[in-house]
PDB file of C-alpha atoms in Angstrom:
ATOM      1  CA  UNK A   1      -2.820  -3.371 -51.057  1.00  0.00           C
ATOM      2  CA  UNK A   2      -2.518  -6.851 -49.584  1.00  0.00           C
ATOM      3  CA  UNK A   3      -1.012  -6.542 -46.118  1.00  0.00           C
ATOM      4  CA  UNK A   4       0.052  -9.401 -43.870  1.00  0.00           C
ATOM      5  CA  UNK A   5       0.484  -9.205 -40.122  1.00  0.00           C
ATOM      6  CA  UNK A   6       3.576 -10.888 -38.699  1.00  0.00           C
ATOM      7  CA  UNK A   7       2.559 -10.882 -35.058  1.00  0.00           C
ATOM      8  CA  UNK A   8       5.845 -12.258 -33.507  1.00  0.00           C
ATOM      9  CA  UNK A   9       6.216 -14.906 -30.814  1.00  0.00           C
ATOM     10  CA  UNK A  10       6.064 -12.618 -27.781  1.00  0.00           C
ATOM     11  CA  UNK A  11       2.909 -10.892 -28.980  1.00  0.00           C
ATOM     12  CA  UNK A  12       1.188 -14.096 -30.064  1.00  0.00           C
ATOM     13  CA  UNK A  13       1.985 -15.847 -26.799  1.00  0.00           C
ATOM     14  CA  UNK A  14       1.694 -13.092 -24.215  1.00  0.00           C
ATOM     15  CA  UNK A  15       0.183  -9.974 -25.786  1.00  0.00           C
ATOM     16  CA  UNK A  16      -2.341 -11.005 -28.457  1.00  0.00           C
ATOM     17  CA  UNK A  17      -4.157  -7.716 -27.910  1.00  0.00           C
ATOM     18  CA  UNK A  18      -1.301  -5.971 -29.696  1.00  0.00           C
ATOM     19  CA  UNK A  19      -1.858  -8.023 -32.837  1.00  0.00           C
ATOM     20  CA  UNK A  20      -5.581  -7.378 -32.630  1.00  0.00           C
ATOM     21  CA  UNK A  21      -4.901  -3.661 -32.283  1.00  0.00           C
ATOM     22  CA  UNK A  22      -2.747  -3.677 -35.438  1.00  0.00           C
ATOM     23  CA  UNK A  23      -5.542  -5.345 -37.414  1.00  0.00           C
ATOM     24  CA  UNK A  24      -8.141  -2.912 -36.052  1.00  0.00           C
ATOM     25  CA  UNK A  25      -5.944   0.064 -36.903  1.00  0.00           C
ATOM     26  CA  UNK A  26      -4.984  -1.023 -40.413  1.00  0.00           C
ATOM     27  CA  UNK A  27      -8.538  -1.967 -41.344  1.00  0.00           C
ATOM     28  CA  UNK A  28      -9.697   1.414 -40.114  1.00  0.00           C
ATOM     29  CA  UNK A  29      -7.213   2.923 -42.552  1.00  0.00           C
ATOM     30  CA  UNK A  30      -8.553   0.873 -45.460  1.00  0.00           C
ATOM     31  CA  UNK A  31      -6.023  -1.973 -45.597  1.00  0.00           C
ATOM     32  CA  UNK A  32      -6.922  -5.565 -46.448  1.00  0.00           C
ATOM     33  CA  UNK A  33      -5.135  -7.420 -43.651  1.00  0.00           C
ATOM     34  CA  UNK A  34      -4.356 -11.126 -43.630  1.00  0.00           C
ATOM     35  CA  UNK A  35      -2.933 -13.252 -40.838  1.00  0.00           C
ATOM     36  CA  UNK A  36      -1.085 -16.224 -42.365  1.00  0.00           C
ATOM     37  CA  UNK A  37      -1.566 -18.977 -39.818  1.00  0.00           C
ATOM     38  CA  UNK A  38       1.552 -20.853 -40.934  1.00  0.00           C
ATOM     39  CA  UNK A  39       3.813 -18.116 -39.579  1.00  0.00           C
ATOM     40  CA  UNK A  40       6.313 -19.069 -36.894  1.00  0.00           C
ATOM     41  CA  UNK A  41       9.265 -17.490 -35.099  1.00  0.00           C
ATOM     42  CA  UNK A  42      11.471 -15.337 -37.333  1.00  0.00           C
ATOM     43  CA  UNK A  43      14.531 -17.176 -36.003  1.00  0.00           C
ATOM     44  CA  UNK A  44      16.077 -14.299 -34.101  1.00  0.00           C
ATOM     45  CA  UNK A  45      16.640 -16.181 -30.862  1.00  0.00           C
ATOM     46  CA  UNK A  46      18.200 -19.062 -32.786  1.00  0.00           C
ATOM     47  CA  UNK A  47      20.583 -16.873 -34.746  1.00  0.00           C
ATOM     48  CA  UNK A  48      21.568 -14.790 -31.752  1.00  0.00           C
ATOM     49  CA  UNK A  49      22.530 -17.847 -29.719  1.00  0.00           C
ATOM     50  CA  UNK A  50      24.552 -19.471 -32.483  1.00  0.00           C
ATOM     51  CA  UNK A  51      22.013 -21.860 -34.037  1.00  0.00           C
ATOM     52  CA  UNK A  52      22.541 -20.692 -37.605  1.00  0.00           C
ATOM     53  CA  UNK A  53      21.075 -23.766 -39.303  1.00  0.00           C
ATOM     54  CA  UNK A  54      17.825 -23.459 -37.359  1.00  0.00           C
ATOM     55  CA  UNK A  55      17.685 -19.712 -37.942  1.00  0.00           C
ATOM     56  CA  UNK A  56      18.262 -20.208 -41.645  1.00  0.00           C
ATOM     57  CA  UNK A  57      15.391 -22.681 -41.943  1.00  0.00           C
ATOM     58  CA  UNK A  58      13.038 -20.311 -40.141  1.00  0.00           C
ATOM     59  CA  UNK A  59      14.111 -17.449 -42.414  1.00  0.00           C
ATOM     60  CA  UNK A  60      13.319 -19.587 -45.454  1.00  0.00           C
ATOM     61  CA  UNK A  61       9.936 -20.485 -43.947  1.00  0.00           C
ATOM     62  CA  UNK A  62       9.209 -16.810 -43.322  1.00  0.00           C
ATOM     63  CA  UNK A  63       9.932 -16.025 -46.968  1.00  0.00           C
ATOM     64  CA  UNK A  64       7.603 -18.825 -48.092  1.00  0.00           C
ATOM     65  CA  UNK A  65       4.743 -17.840 -45.770  1.00  0.00           C
ATOM     66  CA  UNK A  66       4.780 -14.143 -46.643  1.00  0.00           C
ATOM     67  CA  UNK A  67       5.437 -14.449 -50.376  1.00  0.00           C
ATOM     68  CA  UNK A  68       2.918 -12.593 -52.507  1.00  0.00           C
ATOM     69  CA  UNK A  69       2.042  -9.853 -50.046  1.00  0.00           C
ATOM     70  CA  UNK A  70       2.639  -6.202 -50.878  1.00  0.00           C
ATOM     71  CA  UNK A  71       3.731  -5.470 -47.322  1.00  0.00           C
ATOM     72  CA  UNK A  72       4.351  -7.325 -44.069  1.00  0.00           C
ATOM     73  CA  UNK A  73       3.641  -5.257 -40.952  1.00  0.00           C
ATOM     74  CA  UNK A  74       5.418  -6.144 -37.710  1.00  0.00           C
ATOM     75  CA  UNK A  75       4.519  -4.661 -34.291  1.00  0.00           C
ATOM     76  CA  UNK A  76       8.106  -5.151 -33.113  1.00  0.00           C
ATOM     77  CA  UNK A  77      11.233  -3.211 -33.950  1.00  0.00           C
ATOM     78  CA  UNK A  78      13.304  -6.195 -32.845  1.00  0.00           C
ATOM     79  CA  UNK A  79      11.756  -8.763 -35.192  1.00  0.00           C
ATOM     80  CA  UNK A  80      11.491  -6.299 -38.081  1.00  0.00           C
ATOM     81  CA  UNK A  81      15.211  -5.613 -37.707  1.00  0.00           C
ATOM     82  CA  UNK A  82      15.901  -9.338 -37.720  1.00  0.00           C
ATOM     83  CA  UNK A  83      14.244  -9.759 -41.117  1.00  0.00           C
ATOM     84  CA  UNK A  84      15.664  -6.604 -42.644  1.00  0.00           C
ATOM     85  CA  UNK A  85      19.210  -6.794 -41.256  1.00  0.00           C
ATOM     86  CA  UNK A  86      19.951 -10.452 -40.593  1.00  0.00           C
ATOM     87  CA  UNK A  87      18.131 -12.306 -43.370  1.00  0.00           C
ATOM     88  CA  UNK A  88      20.393 -10.832 -46.079  1.00  0.00           C
ATOM     89  CA  UNK A  89      23.443 -11.880 -44.026  1.00  0.00           C
ATOM     90  CA  UNK A  90      22.063 -15.393 -43.667  1.00  0.00           C
ATOM     91  CA  UNK A  91      21.503 -15.496 -47.415  1.00  0.00           C
ATOM     92  CA  UNK A  92      25.075 -14.396 -48.101  1.00  0.00           C
ATOM     93  CA  UNK A  93      26.383 -16.971 -45.637  1.00  0.00           C
ATOM     94  CA  UNK A  94      24.334 -19.698 -47.338  1.00  0.00           C
ATOM     95  CA  UNK A  95      25.945 -18.844 -50.666  1.00  0.00           C
ATOM     96  CA  UNK A  96      29.432 -18.936 -49.178  1.00  0.00           C
ATOM     97  CA  UNK A  97      29.793 -15.184 -48.627  1.00  0.00           C
ATOM     98  CA  UNK A  98      30.370 -13.341 -45.406  1.00  0.00           C
ATOM     99  CA  UNK A  99      27.722 -12.225 -42.959  1.00  0.00           C
ATOM    100  CA  UNK A 100      25.215 -13.772 -40.628  1.00  0.00           C
ATOM    101  CA  UNK A 101      26.583 -12.799 -37.226  1.00  0.00           C
ATOM    102  CA  UNK A 102      24.748 -13.374 -33.989  1.00  0.00           C
ATOM    103  CA  UNK A 103      22.147 -10.640 -33.964  1.00  0.00           C
ATOM    104  CA  UNK A 104      22.077  -6.868 -34.229  1.00  0.00           C
ATOM    105  CA  UNK A 105      25.431  -5.424 -33.198  1.00  0.00           C
ATOM    106  CA  UNK A 106      26.535  -8.959 -32.301  1.00  0.00           C
ATOM    107  CA  UNK A 107      24.280  -9.300 -29.280  1.00  0.00           C
ATOM    108  CA  UNK A 108      23.727 -12.754 -27.901  1.00  0.00           C
ATOM    109  CA  UNK A 109      20.143 -12.380 -26.683  1.00  0.00           C
ATOM    110  CA  UNK A 110      17.163 -12.541 -28.934  1.00  0.00           C
ATOM    111  CA  UNK A 111      16.162  -9.049 -27.854  1.00  0.00           C
ATOM    112  CA  UNK A 112      19.470  -7.743 -29.249  1.00  0.00           C
ATOM    113  CA  UNK A 113      19.284  -4.483 -27.328  1.00  0.00           C
ATOM    114  CA  UNK A 114      22.561  -2.615 -26.878  1.00  0.00           C
ATOM    115  CA  UNK A 115      23.811  -4.912 -24.137  1.00  0.00           C
ATOM    116  CA  UNK A 116      26.093  -7.592 -25.558  1.00  0.00           C
ATOM    117  CA  UNK A 117      25.914 -11.330 -25.119  1.00  0.00           C
ATOM    118  CA  UNK A 118      27.501 -14.564 -26.236  1.00  0.00           C
ATOM    119  CA  UNK A 119      29.243 -14.735 -29.609  1.00  0.00           C
ATOM    120  CA  UNK A 120      28.365 -17.018 -32.463  1.00  0.00           C
ATOM    121  CA  UNK A 121      30.833 -19.925 -32.621  1.00  0.00           C
ATOM    122  CA  UNK A 122      34.057 -19.080 -34.431  1.00  0.00           C
ATOM    123  CA  UNK A 123      33.780 -19.422 -38.187  1.00  0.00           C
ATOM    124  CA  UNK A 124      29.979 -19.742 -38.168  1.00  0.00           C
ATOM    125  CA  UNK A 125      29.476 -16.482 -40.026  1.00  0.00           C
ATOM    126  CA  UNK A 126      31.673 -17.504 -42.903  1.00  0.00           C
ATOM    127  CA  UNK A 127      29.280 -20.036 -44.413  1.00  0.00           C
ATOM    128  CA  UNK A 128      26.069 -21.880 -43.588  1.00  0.00           C
ATOM    129  CA  UNK A 129      26.300 -25.667 -43.787  1.00  0.00           C
ATOM    130  CA  UNK A 130      22.935 -27.385 -44.424  1.00  0.00           C
ATOM    131  CA  UNK A 131      22.267 -30.529 -42.447  1.00  0.00           C
ATOM    132  CA  UNK A 132      22.439 -33.878 -44.206  1.00  0.00           C
ATOM    133  CA  UNK A 133      19.527 -34.205 -46.575  1.00  0.00           C
ATOM    134  CA  UNK A 134      18.544 -30.552 -46.312  1.00  0.00           C
ATOM    135  CA  UNK A 135      18.381 -28.777 -49.680  1.00  0.00           C
ATOM    136  CA  UNK A 136      20.417 -25.601 -49.969  1.00  0.00           C
ATOM    137  CA  UNK A 137      17.892 -22.864 -50.907  1.00  0.00           C
ATOM    138  CA  UNK A 138      18.609 -20.009 -53.309  1.00  0.00           C
ATOM    139  CA  UNK A 139      20.687 -17.401 -51.486  1.00  0.00           C
ATOM    140  CA  UNK A 140      18.396 -14.486 -52.276  1.00  0.00           C
ATOM    141  CA  UNK A 141      15.227 -16.223 -51.153  1.00  0.00           C
ATOM    142  CA  UNK A 142      15.041 -14.938 -47.578  1.00  0.00           C
ATOM    143  CA  UNK A 143      16.872 -11.695 -48.361  1.00  0.00           C
ATOM    144  CA  UNK A 144      14.117 -10.674 -50.757  1.00  0.00           C
ATOM    145  CA  UNK A 145      11.579 -10.681 -47.909  1.00  0.00           C
ATOM    146  CA  UNK A 146      13.272  -7.746 -46.166  1.00  0.00           C
ATOM    147  CA  UNK A 147      12.239  -4.772 -48.323  1.00  0.00           C
ATOM    148  CA  UNK A 148       8.546  -5.613 -47.904  1.00  0.00           C
ATOM    149  CA  UNK A 149       8.741  -5.788 -44.107  1.00  0.00           C
ATOM    150  CA  UNK A 150       7.806  -2.708 -42.106  1.00  0.00           C
ATOM    151  CA  UNK A 151       7.645  -1.932 -38.429  1.00  0.00           C
ATOM    152  CA  UNK A 152       4.184  -0.507 -37.720  1.00  0.00           C
ATOM    153  CA  UNK A 153       5.107   3.190 -37.501  1.00  0.00           C
ATOM    154  CA  UNK A 154       7.157   2.905 -40.709  1.00  0.00           C
ATOM    155  CA  UNK A 155       4.207   1.448 -42.560  1.00  0.00           C
ATOM    156  CA  UNK A 156       1.770   4.067 -41.284  1.00  0.00           C
ATOM    157  CA  UNK A 157       3.969   7.026 -42.182  1.00  0.00           C
ATOM    158  CA  UNK A 158       6.185   5.889 -45.055  1.00  0.00           C
ATOM    159  CA  UNK A 159       3.673   3.752 -46.949  1.00  0.00           C
ATOM    160  CA  UNK A 160       0.210   5.011 -46.001  1.00  0.00           C
ATOM    161  CA  UNK A 161       1.266   8.594 -45.265  1.00  0.00           C
ATOM    162  CA  UNK A 162      -1.056   8.662 -42.254  1.00  0.00           C
ATOM    163  CA  UNK A 163       0.029  10.725 -39.250  1.00  0.00           C
ATOM    164  CA  UNK A 164      -3.484  11.151 -37.870  1.00  0.00           C
ATOM    165  CA  UNK A 165      -4.939   7.656 -37.608  1.00  0.00           C
ATOM    166  CA  UNK A 166      -8.129   8.717 -35.855  1.00  0.00           C
ATOM    167  CA  UNK A 167      -7.027   7.688 -32.376  1.00  0.00           C
ATOM    168  CA  UNK A 168      -8.284   9.075 -29.081  1.00  0.00           C
ATOM    169  CA  UNK A 169      -6.403   8.416 -25.845  1.00  0.00           C
ATOM    170  CA  UNK A 170      -6.867  11.009 -23.078  1.00  0.00           C
ATOM    171  CA  UNK A 171      -3.848  10.175 -20.964  1.00  0.00           C
ATOM    172  CA  UNK A 172      -0.366  11.445 -20.133  1.00  0.00           C
ATOM    173  CA  UNK A 173       2.095   9.274 -22.095  1.00  0.00           C
ATOM    174  CA  UNK A 174       5.863   8.979 -22.387  1.00  0.00           C
ATOM    175  CA  UNK A 175       7.671   7.055 -25.128  1.00  0.00           C
ATOM    176  CA  UNK A 176      10.624   4.683 -24.702  1.00  0.00           C
ATOM    177  CA  UNK A 177      12.566   4.099 -27.947  1.00  0.00           C
ATOM    178  CA  UNK A 178      13.734   0.490 -27.833  1.00  0.00           C
ATOM    179  CA  UNK A 179      17.263  -0.200 -29.005  1.00  0.00           C
ATOM    180  CA  UNK A 180      16.358  -2.125 -32.143  1.00  0.00           C
ATOM    181  CA  UNK A 181      13.871   0.520 -33.242  1.00  0.00           C
ATOM    182  CA  UNK A 182      16.290   3.327 -32.451  1.00  0.00           C
ATOM    183  CA  UNK A 183      19.637   1.932 -33.602  1.00  0.00           C
ATOM    184  CA  UNK A 184      18.669  -0.886 -35.932  1.00  0.00           C
ATOM    185  CA  UNK A 185      15.659   0.378 -37.875  1.00  0.00           C
ATOM    186  CA  UNK A 186      16.418   4.037 -37.151  1.00  0.00           C
ATOM    187  CA  UNK A 187      12.762   4.882 -36.677  1.00  0.00           C
ATOM    188  CA  UNK A 188      13.687   8.337 -35.472  1.00  0.00           C
ATOM    189  CA  UNK A 189      10.665  10.416 -34.541  1.00  0.00           C
ATOM    190  CA  UNK A 190       8.065   8.325 -36.386  1.00  0.00           C
ATOM    191  CA  UNK A 191       6.372   6.951 -33.243  1.00  0.00           C
ATOM    192  CA  UNK A 192       6.420  10.397 -31.663  1.00  0.00           C
ATOM    193  CA  UNK A 193       4.804  11.978 -34.718  1.00  0.00           C
ATOM    194  CA  UNK A 194       1.990   9.458 -34.529  1.00  0.00           C
ATOM    195  CA  UNK A 195       1.507   9.966 -30.796  1.00  0.00           C
ATOM    196  CA  UNK A 196       1.448  13.744 -31.201  1.00  0.00           C
ATOM    197  CA  UNK A 197      -1.605  13.428 -33.458  1.00  0.00           C
ATOM    198  CA  UNK A 198      -3.634  11.311 -31.027  1.00  0.00           C
ATOM    199  CA  UNK A 199      -6.528  13.371 -29.700  1.00  0.00           C
ATOM    200  CA  UNK A 200      -6.533  13.889 -25.948  1.00  0.00           C
ATOM    201  CA  UNK A 201      -3.022  12.502 -25.476  1.00  0.00           C
ATOM    202  CA  UNK A 202      -0.441  14.523 -23.560  1.00  0.00           C
ATOM    203  CA  UNK A 203       3.018  13.454 -24.699  1.00  0.00           C
ATOM    204  CA  UNK A 204       5.832  14.091 -22.232  1.00  0.00           C
ATOM    205  CA  UNK A 205       9.541  13.590 -23.021  1.00  0.00           C
ATOM    206  CA  UNK A 206      11.404  10.771 -21.310  1.00  0.00           C
ATOM    207  CA  UNK A 207      14.746  11.794 -19.749  1.00  0.00           C
ATOM    208  CA  UNK A 208      17.698   9.820 -21.114  1.00  0.00           C
ATOM    209  CA  UNK A 209      15.262   8.124 -23.453  1.00  0.00           C
ATOM    210  CA  UNK A 210      17.975   6.543 -25.617  1.00  0.00           C
ATOM    211  CA  UNK A 211      19.368   4.504 -22.723  1.00  0.00           C
ATOM    212  CA  UNK A 212      18.673   0.756 -22.950  1.00  0.00           C
ATOM    213  CA  UNK A 213      16.095  -0.638 -20.527  1.00  0.00           C
ATOM    214  CA  UNK A 214      18.436  -3.555 -19.762  1.00  0.00           C
ATOM    215  CA  UNK A 215      16.421  -6.393 -21.264  1.00  0.00           C
ATOM    216  CA  UNK A 216      18.372  -7.545 -24.308  1.00  0.00           C
ATOM    217  CA  UNK A 217      16.992 -11.091 -24.465  1.00  0.00           C
ATOM    218  CA  UNK A 218      19.584 -13.468 -23.061  1.00  0.00           C
ATOM    219  CA  UNK A 219      21.532 -10.525 -21.651  1.00  0.00           C
ATOM    220  CA  UNK A 220      18.916 -10.411 -18.880  1.00  0.00           C
ATOM    221  CA  UNK A 221      19.552 -14.103 -18.243  1.00  0.00           C
ATOM    222  CA  UNK A 222      23.341 -13.921 -18.262  1.00  0.00           C
ATOM    223  CA  UNK A 223      23.635 -10.597 -16.410  1.00  0.00           C
ATOM    224  CA  UNK A 224      20.509 -10.290 -14.245  1.00  0.00           C
ATOM    225  CA  UNK A 225      21.945  -7.819 -11.722  1.00  0.00           C
ATOM    226  CA  UNK A 226      23.159  -5.423 -14.415  1.00  0.00           C
ATOM    227  CA  UNK A 227      19.888  -5.842 -16.323  1.00  0.00           C
ATOM    228  CA  UNK A 228      17.862  -5.034 -13.206  1.00  0.00           C
ATOM    229  CA  UNK A 229      20.005  -1.970 -12.421  1.00  0.00           C
ATOM    230  CA  UNK A 230      19.561  -0.638 -15.948  1.00  0.00           C
ATOM    231  CA  UNK A 231      15.814  -1.158 -15.714  1.00  0.00           C
ATOM    232  CA  UNK A 232      15.716   0.610 -12.342  1.00  0.00           C
ATOM    233  CA  UNK A 233      17.314   3.662 -13.981  1.00  0.00           C
ATOM    234  CA  UNK A 234      14.795   3.516 -16.817  1.00  0.00           C
ATOM    235  CA  UNK A 235      11.854   3.231 -14.430  1.00  0.00           C
ATOM    236  CA  UNK A 236      13.141   6.139 -12.334  1.00  0.00           C
ATOM    237  CA  UNK A 237      13.163   8.320 -15.449  1.00  0.00           C
ATOM    238  CA  UNK A 238       9.689   7.149 -16.417  1.00  0.00           C
ATOM    239  CA  UNK A 239       8.313   7.992 -12.991  1.00  0.00           C
ATOM    240  CA  UNK A 240       9.932  11.427 -13.115  1.00  0.00           C
ATOM    241  CA  UNK A 241       7.751  12.297 -16.135  1.00  0.00           C
ATOM    242  CA  UNK A 242       4.529  11.862 -14.182  1.00  0.00           C
ATOM    243  CA  UNK A 243       3.181   9.799 -17.077  1.00  0.00           C
ATOM    244  CA  UNK A 244       0.251   7.435 -16.669  1.00  0.00           C
ATOM    245  CA  UNK A 245       1.464   5.237 -19.522  1.00  0.00           C
ATOM    246  CA  UNK A 246       4.854   4.329 -20.984  1.00  0.00           C
ATOM    247  CA  UNK A 247       4.686   3.358 -24.638  1.00  0.00           C
ATOM    248  CA  UNK A 248       7.124   1.497 -26.913  1.00  0.00           C
ATOM    249  CA  UNK A 249       7.244  -0.477 -30.150  1.00  0.00           C
ATOM    250  CA  UNK A 250       8.456  -3.711 -28.495  1.00  0.00           C
ATOM    251  CA  UNK A 251       6.426  -5.631 -25.935  1.00  0.00           C
ATOM    252  CA  UNK A 252       9.516  -7.508 -24.773  1.00  0.00           C
ATOM    253  CA  UNK A 253      11.037  -4.309 -23.422  1.00  0.00           C
ATOM    254  CA  UNK A 254       7.690  -3.218 -22.032  1.00  0.00           C
ATOM    255  CA  UNK A 255       7.374  -6.554 -20.238  1.00  0.00           C
ATOM    256  CA  UNK A 256      10.763  -5.985 -18.612  1.00  0.00           C
ATOM    257  CA  UNK A 257       9.935  -2.395 -17.671  1.00  0.00           C
ATOM    258  CA  UNK A 258       6.434  -3.345 -16.542  1.00  0.00           C
ATOM    259  CA  UNK A 259       7.738  -5.929 -14.093  1.00  0.00           C
ATOM    260  CA  UNK A 260       9.835  -3.316 -12.313  1.00  0.00           C
ATOM    261  CA  UNK A 261       7.026  -0.759 -12.386  1.00  0.00           C
ATOM    262  CA  UNK A 262       4.612  -3.206 -10.764  1.00  0.00           C
ATOM    263  CA  UNK A 263       7.154  -4.247  -8.145  1.00  0.00           C
ATOM    264  CA  UNK A 264       7.582  -0.602  -7.178  1.00  0.00           C
ATOM    265  CA  UNK A 265       3.802  -0.082  -7.280  1.00  0.00           C
ATOM    266  CA  UNK A 266       4.423   2.900  -9.506  1.00  0.00           C
ATOM    267  CA  UNK A 267       0.916   3.019 -10.940  1.00  0.00           C
ATOM    268  CA  UNK A 268       2.296   3.477 -14.465  1.00  0.00           C
ATOM    269  CA  UNK A 269       0.917   1.246 -17.203  1.00  0.00           C
ATOM    270  CA  UNK A 270       2.788  -0.117 -20.202  1.00  0.00           C
ATOM    271  CA  UNK A 271       1.136  -0.070 -23.628  1.00  0.00           C
ATOM    272  CA  UNK A 272       2.322  -0.919 -27.095  1.00  0.00           C
ATOM    273  CA  UNK A 273       2.149   1.861 -29.672  1.00  0.00           C
ATOM    274  CA  UNK A 274      -0.433  -0.114 -31.657  1.00  0.00           C
ATOM    275  CA  UNK A 275      -2.814  -0.266 -28.720  1.00  0.00           C
ATOM    276  CA  UNK A 276      -2.770   3.495 -28.271  1.00  0.00           C
ATOM    277  CA  UNK A 277      -3.186   4.162 -31.981  1.00  0.00           C
ATOM    278  CA  UNK A 278      -6.100   1.713 -32.187  1.00  0.00           C
ATOM    279  CA  UNK A 279      -7.911   3.352 -29.266  1.00  0.00           C
ATOM    280  CA  UNK A 280     -10.963   5.469 -30.030  1.00  0.00           C
ATOM    281  CA  UNK A 281     -13.627   7.322 -28.105  1.00  0.00           C
ATOM    282  CA  UNK A 282     -15.365   4.002 -27.483  1.00  0.00           C
ATOM    283  CA  UNK A 283     -14.363   3.450 -23.847  1.00  0.00           C
ATOM    284  CA  UNK A 284     -15.288  -0.244 -23.887  1.00  0.00           C
ATOM    285  CA  UNK A 285     -12.729  -1.144 -26.538  1.00  0.00           C
ATOM    286  CA  UNK A 286      -9.907   0.786 -24.914  1.00  0.00           C
ATOM    287  CA  UNK A 287     -10.679  -0.591 -21.464  1.00  0.00           C
ATOM    288  CA  UNK A 288     -10.816  -4.145 -22.774  1.00  0.00           C
ATOM    289  CA  UNK A 289      -7.413  -3.791 -24.434  1.00  0.00           C
ATOM    290  CA  UNK A 290      -5.881  -2.427 -21.245  1.00  0.00           C
ATOM    291  CA  UNK A 291      -7.386  -5.175 -19.115  1.00  0.00           C
ATOM    292  CA  UNK A 292      -6.133  -7.875 -21.471  1.00  0.00           C
ATOM    293  CA  UNK A 293      -2.591  -6.472 -21.345  1.00  0.00           C
ATOM    294  CA  UNK A 294      -2.659  -6.326 -17.560  1.00  0.00           C
ATOM    295  CA  UNK A 295      -3.741  -9.953 -17.275  1.00  0.00           C
ATOM    296  CA  UNK A 296      -1.084 -11.049 -19.763  1.00  0.00           C
ATOM    297  CA  UNK A 297       1.719  -9.213 -17.989  1.00  0.00           C
ATOM    298  CA  UNK A 298       0.686 -10.450 -14.561  1.00  0.00           C
ATOM    299  CA  UNK A 299       0.596 -14.026 -15.835  1.00  0.00           C
ATOM    300  CA  UNK A 300       3.834 -13.718 -17.796  1.00  0.00           C
ATOM    301  CA  UNK A 301       6.086 -11.938 -15.325  1.00  0.00           C
ATOM    302  CA  UNK A 302       6.765 -11.435 -11.674  1.00  0.00           C
ATOM    303  CA  UNK A 303       9.536  -9.357 -10.173  1.00  0.00           C
ATOM    304  CA  UNK A 304      12.401 -11.197  -8.500  1.00  0.00           C
ATOM    305  CA  UNK A 305      13.883 -10.044  -5.246  1.00  0.00           C
ATOM    306  CA  UNK A 306      16.721  -8.371  -7.108  1.00  0.00           C
ATOM    307  CA  UNK A 307      14.303  -6.527  -9.372  1.00  0.00           C
ATOM    308  CA  UNK A 308      14.974  -8.698 -12.447  1.00  0.00           C
ATOM    309  CA  UNK A 309      11.903  -9.673 -14.401  1.00  0.00           C
ATOM    310  CA  UNK A 310      11.189 -13.385 -14.132  1.00  0.00           C
ATOM    311  CA  UNK A 311       8.629 -15.855 -15.373  1.00  0.00           C
ATOM    312  CA  UNK A 312       6.377 -17.642 -12.930  1.00  0.00           C
ATOM    313  CA  UNK A 313       8.745 -20.623 -13.112  1.00  0.00           C
ATOM    314  CA  UNK A 314      11.529 -18.384 -11.809  1.00  0.00           C
ATOM    315  CA  UNK A 315      13.562 -18.054 -14.989  1.00  0.00           C
ATOM    316  CA  UNK A 316      14.397 -14.606 -16.298  1.00  0.00           C
ATOM    317  CA  UNK A 317      12.307 -13.863 -19.352  1.00  0.00           C
ATOM    318  CA  UNK A 318      13.764 -13.698 -22.829  1.00  0.00           C
ATOM    319  CA  UNK A 319      12.218 -12.425 -26.030  1.00  0.00           C
ATOM    320  CA  UNK A 320      11.995 -13.309 -29.620  1.00  0.00           C
ATOM    321  CA  UNK A 321      11.738  -9.854 -30.373  1.00  0.00           C
ATOM    322  CA  UNK A 322      10.457  -8.210 -30.743  1.00  0.00           C
TER     323      UNK A 322
END
C-alpha cells in the first residue's frame, strides 16, 4: 500500500515531530510512506475566511499532489475534515451547484471548532468564479481526493486494523476530543481504543470532554476573552484528572491548551496522539520527541495577560488545522 503523509501547515511549521512520529509509526506497521514535497496548505483558512478562489486552487493542487496514492494520512482532524467535507462542496460550487460554505458548521476560523466566526460573503457559496485566465477544472477533481484521506486513528483502525501498534508510554494520560474530530469526522472512540492498548499508559477520562477548548482558528482572534475563558474551563478539567499528559488529534488545539497550562504552571504536558503511539521502550526516542515539542510550543506561543494564547509578536494564534 502506497501511503502519503499530508503533514499540515501547523505541524510542518511548529510541530514537525508529529509528522516524524506518523512516519515512524506507519513504517513500524509495514507501510511504505511517502512525503510529497510539493504539498501546501489544504486551503482551510482561505475557505473559512471567504477566499473561495484561493481555497479552490489549493484544493486542486492537493488533488494533483496526492494523486496515485492508495491512502493519504493526516495527523489532524481539522485538515482531514476540510478535505473530506469541504472539497466536495467546492467542486459542486465550481460546477455551478450549491455548497462550499465557510468551513465546518459555517465557522469563520480555520480551526473550525464549534465556536462560530465570520460568514462567507453573500452568494459566494452559490458558484465559484475563476479569475481571469484561470482554467475551470473538472468539478469532481478535488472531490475525488476525499475518500482516500484518513485521519491517523481512522487509518490505523479502519484500514490497517491495528489497535495495538506496539507503543509503550508509562504515563497518566487524558484525551481531549477536538471539535472537528468529534463532530466533523465522528472519530468516536477510535483514539481511545488506541490509547487503551498502549503498554504502561494509564488512561483517565476527561470531565466534560466534548466541550470546545475555545480555539477555533479566527474565533480566538475575534473573541479572545471568550476563547480564553473556554480554555480556562478546559484546563481546569484537565488538571482535575491528575494527568501528566493531555492528548489530542489536533496540535492547534493542543497549542491553545498548552499555552494556558504553561501560564498556570500546571506541569501537564501536551502531546499529539501520533507521538504517544510512536513511543517505545527506547527512552531516548521518547524523550527527544517530548523535548522537541516543548521547544516548539515555547517558541510558538506565550500566554497573554488575559490568558489568550498569543504568538511572540503578540497576535493571537490561528491554525490551518488541523
